Amino acid sequence: MSFWSSQTLRSHLPSLIEPFNADQIQSASYELCLGEEIYISALPDTPLRERKKIILKEKETVAIPPGQFAFLITSEIIKVPNNALAFISIKFKFKSSGLINVSGFHVDPGYSGKLIFAVYNAGPLNFHVGRGERVFSIWYADLDKADENPRNKIGYDSIPTDLINSPDLVSSLPYLVKRLDDMEKKIENYSVKQAFVFAIAIGVLLSFTKPIVDIFIQPLLNMLKSSLPIY
Ligand SMILES: O=c1ccn([C@H]2C[C@H](O)[C@@H](COP(=O)(O)OP(=O)(O)OP(=O)(O)O)O2)c(=O)[nH]1
């Protein structure tokens, strides 16, 4: 297996990547841009009707909050011939700010479509990405011969709904933080109530203790005292 050099990419990619731009060939790889759709996993109090894909205008940016998961789609349609395989990744400058690629890393022989990246913002700050930004890289490599079992399923042209449903079920970091806050509030309320009930109970107990001592205990003590021999 050999990886395609920049020269090979320049000669093969115009028929494999749509739209193709020779400037996006960088050191034996091709840079892919963020497309028009993005899906960010919902924050805990996001109403259901707002849990939807964001359609970005040209160059529009969007923020992926810390601890949130997102699906990004490429703007390019990518083809991989049957005698090749491709590898994909997020560019280092994005990774170094905490954006982690949690999805796969290869494109099958015979694939044709856009690529979807599942990412996670593991950094401490909002992560801004913009439509048209060169966020991903792809490398092509030759197989020893054309694959006899290439991919024949249609590739992605948008972020599918079944993918969107899954991250909302995941306990993302902000969701867990909210649950922890709610729990703390409940415990605080419970402690205040408990202290109140305890104070009332002590008051009631004290108000009953004096008459009981006066009526029952004191006469007994007096009796004991008077029955004791005096030396
Ligand atoms: O991060 C990734 C990884 C792969 N792909 C594309 C290219 C790949 O050829 C295709 C299928 O990938 P894979 O076979 O790893 O996924 P799968 O979950 O097995 O999908 P399927 O059941 O459709 O084969 O999806 C992406 O868009 N993003």
XYZ file of C-alpha atoms and ligand atoms in Angstrom:
259
model
C 0.000 0.000 0.000
C 1.384 3.393 -0.853
C 0.002 6.788 0.058
C -0.696 9.258 -2.740
C 1.797 12.062 -3.024
C 0.724 15.676 -3.616
C 1.410 15.165 -7.363
C -0.810 12.055 -7.496
C -3.525 13.873 -5.532
C -3.308 16.765 -8.004
C -3.824 14.456 -10.956
C -6.507 12.140 -9.446
C -8.560 14.326 -7.112
C -10.261 16.635 -9.643
C -12.438 13.646 -10.608
C -12.790 12.358 -7.029
C -13.513 15.479 -4.941
C -16.312 17.881 -5.760
C -15.730 20.850 -5.602
C -11.966 20.463 -6.047
C -9.501 23.238 -5.246
C -5.797 22.575 -5.903
C -4.874 24.965 -3.034
C -6.343 22.476 -0.575
C -3.617 19.905 -1.310
C -1.177 20.059 1.577
C 1.750 17.672 2.170
C 0.256 14.526 0.607
C -3.186 15.271 2.044
C -6.257 17.207 0.958
C -7.968 19.651 3.320
C -11.741 19.311 3.523
C -14.055 22.138 4.556
C -16.927 22.307 6.997
C -20.210 22.112 5.086
C -23.545 23.791 5.662
C -24.931 21.503 8.368
C -23.944 20.958 11.951
C -25.713 19.284 14.823
C -24.751 20.067 18.409
C -26.070 17.799 21.165
C -28.749 19.621 23.121
C -28.049 21.332 26.448
C -30.207 19.976 29.302
C -32.859 22.703 29.208
C -33.045 23.041 25.404
C -36.713 22.696 24.404
C -37.424 19.782 22.023
C -38.386 22.069 19.120
C -34.937 23.682 19.250
C -33.097 20.351 19.077
C -32.370 20.431 15.369
C -29.592 20.722 12.823
C -28.166 24.173 12.300
C -27.936 25.270 8.673
C -25.009 27.629 8.320
C -24.863 30.492 5.874
C -21.652 31.104 3.902
C -18.785 31.653 6.434
C -21.211 31.674 9.379
C -19.710 30.341 12.607
C -21.226 28.350 15.413
C -19.977 27.493 18.912
C -19.732 23.967 20.271
C -19.941 24.393 24.078
C -17.450 22.586 26.335
C -18.482 19.024 27.088
C -20.862 18.885 24.118
C -20.922 16.471 21.235
C -21.476 17.511 17.588
C -21.814 16.139 14.081
C -20.035 18.048 11.339
C -20.386 17.391 7.619
C -17.919 18.178 4.858
C -18.849 20.577 2.102
C -17.132 18.289 -0.459
C -18.465 15.075 -1.968
C -15.678 12.520 -1.797
C -15.173 9.450 -3.972
C -12.720 6.674 -3.244
C -11.914 4.378 -6.193
C -12.212 0.604 -5.740
C -8.437 0.226 -5.774
C -7.852 2.759 -2.976
C -8.677 3.482 0.649
C -8.726 6.858 2.369
C -7.958 8.001 5.901
C -9.580 10.986 7.542
C -8.848 13.161 10.535
C -9.435 16.553 12.097
C -6.569 18.980 11.616
C -4.146 19.338 14.500
C -4.834 23.034 15.149
C -8.439 22.149 16.038
C -7.490 19.083 18.054
C -4.975 21.093 20.036
C -7.801 23.308 21.329
C -9.665 20.307 22.625
C -11.818 19.165 19.694
C -11.702 15.364 19.630
C -12.729 13.245 16.661
C -14.774 10.420 18.088
C -15.838 8.933 14.760
C -14.067 6.571 12.368
C -10.862 7.198 10.552
C -11.197 5.488 7.171
C -13.260 5.783 4.000
C -14.068 2.526 2.227
C -13.069 1.674 -1.345
C -16.057 2.589 -3.558
C -17.450 5.254 -1.133
C -19.112 8.259 -2.668
C -20.667 11.030 -0.602
C -19.959 13.676 2.004
C -18.201 12.678 5.213
C -19.584 13.112 8.702
C -17.366 13.661 11.727
C -18.583 13.068 15.261
C -16.619 15.402 17.517
C -16.488 16.217 21.217
C -15.368 19.496 22.726
C -13.070 18.334 25.515
C -11.625 21.838 25.950
C -12.659 24.360 28.630
C -14.051 26.985 26.195
C -16.707 27.287 23.501
C -15.254 25.967 20.257
C -16.154 28.100 17.231
C -16.194 26.549 13.761
C -17.232 28.256 10.547
C -18.742 27.042 7.298
C -16.022 26.757 4.651
C -13.247 26.461 7.230
C -10.628 23.802 6.444
C -11.224 21.576 9.440
C -10.482 18.046 8.156
C -7.764 16.203 6.227
C -8.002 13.184 3.932
C -5.191 10.905 2.724
C -5.550 8.423 -0.117
C -3.663 5.144 -0.364
C -3.485 2.489 -3.122
C -4.619 -1.066 -2.464
C -2.559 -3.893 -3.979
C -5.506 -4.541 -6.321
C -9.064 -3.318 -6.876
C -11.241 -4.447 -3.979
C -13.687 -7.196 -4.939
C -16.124 -6.057 -2.260
C -16.243 -2.251 -2.501
C -18.837 -0.172 -0.677
C -22.008 0.115 -2.723
C -24.242 1.873 -0.174
C -25.034 5.497 -1.001
C -22.806 7.872 0.981
C -24.010 10.755 3.158
C -25.478 13.908 1.669
C -26.673 15.335 4.979
C -26.558 14.488 8.686
C -29.072 11.635 9.107
C -31.823 11.876 11.735
C -30.933 8.558 13.387
C -27.470 9.940 14.165
C -29.012 13.046 15.738
C -31.169 11.055 18.135
C -28.287 9.290 19.851
C -26.215 12.110 21.451
C -29.302 13.590 23.162
C -29.558 10.401 25.172
C -25.956 10.663 26.255
C -25.290 12.241 29.633
C -23.133 15.101 28.433
C -21.020 17.052 30.918
C -23.394 20.086 31.164
C -26.290 17.644 31.657
C -24.451 15.943 34.524
C -23.507 19.332 36.043
C -27.180 20.365 35.967
C -28.234 17.104 37.648
C -25.597 17.666 40.328
C -26.852 21.258 40.919
C -30.448 20.027 41.204
C -29.355 17.355 43.656
C -27.437 19.910 45.776
C -30.510 22.178 45.898
C -32.694 19.241 46.969
C -30.235 18.310 49.737
C -30.067 21.949 50.916
C -33.883 22.173 51.077
C -34.015 18.868 52.881
C -31.439 20.001 55.477
C -33.338 23.256 56.163
C -36.587 21.303 56.612
C -34.843 18.777 58.838
C -33.351 21.520 61.083
C -36.786 23.150 61.387
C -38.516 19.897 62.358
C -35.700 19.127 64.827
C -36.024 22.578 66.508
C -39.798 22.174 66.873
C -39.360 18.651 68.274
C -36.847 19.881 70.894
C -39.185 22.775 71.877
C -42.148 20.423 72.246
C -40.057 17.947 74.237
C -38.818 20.662 76.608
C -42.304 22.037 77.181
C -43.467 18.529 78.174
C -40.459 17.674 80.312
C -41.002 20.267 83.084
C -44.584 19.226 84.034
C -43.543 15.522 83.910
C -40.637 16.227 86.281
C -42.853 18.346 88.571
C -45.720 15.846 88.696
C -43.977 12.455 88.712
C -40.250 12.655 89.308
C -40.100 15.349 92.004
C -42.550 13.592 94.430
C -40.580 10.349 93.958
C -37.325 12.123 94.755
C -38.932 13.758 97.796
C -40.198 10.359 98.998
C -36.778 8.797 98.578
C -35.149 11.672 100.397
C -37.516 11.438 103.378
C -37.187 7.628 103.641
C -33.399 7.720 103.819
C -31.940 7.382 107.372
C -30.277 10.532 108.617
C -26.820 9.964 110.099
O -15.896 9.247 10.649
C -16.365 8.748 9.614
C -16.082 7.429 9.241
C -16.636 6.952 8.068
N -17.443 7.731 7.312
C -18.032 7.220 6.075
C -16.980 6.653 5.143
C -17.108 5.177 5.294
O -16.822 4.510 4.068
C -18.573 5.013 5.663
C -18.839 3.795 6.476
O -17.935 3.737 7.534
P -17.892 2.465 8.465
O -17.939 1.237 7.617
O -16.786 2.639 9.419
O -19.226 2.722 9.248
P -20.399 1.734 9.619
O -20.943 2.230 10.892
O -19.952 0.325 9.546
O -21.450 2.101 8.501
P -22.219 1.116 7.533
O -23.023 0.203 8.377
O -23.034 2.066 6.684
O -21.130 0.413 6.746
O -18.897 6.168 6.419
C -17.730 9.017 7.685
O -18.448 9.741 7.017
N -17.177 9.477 8.834
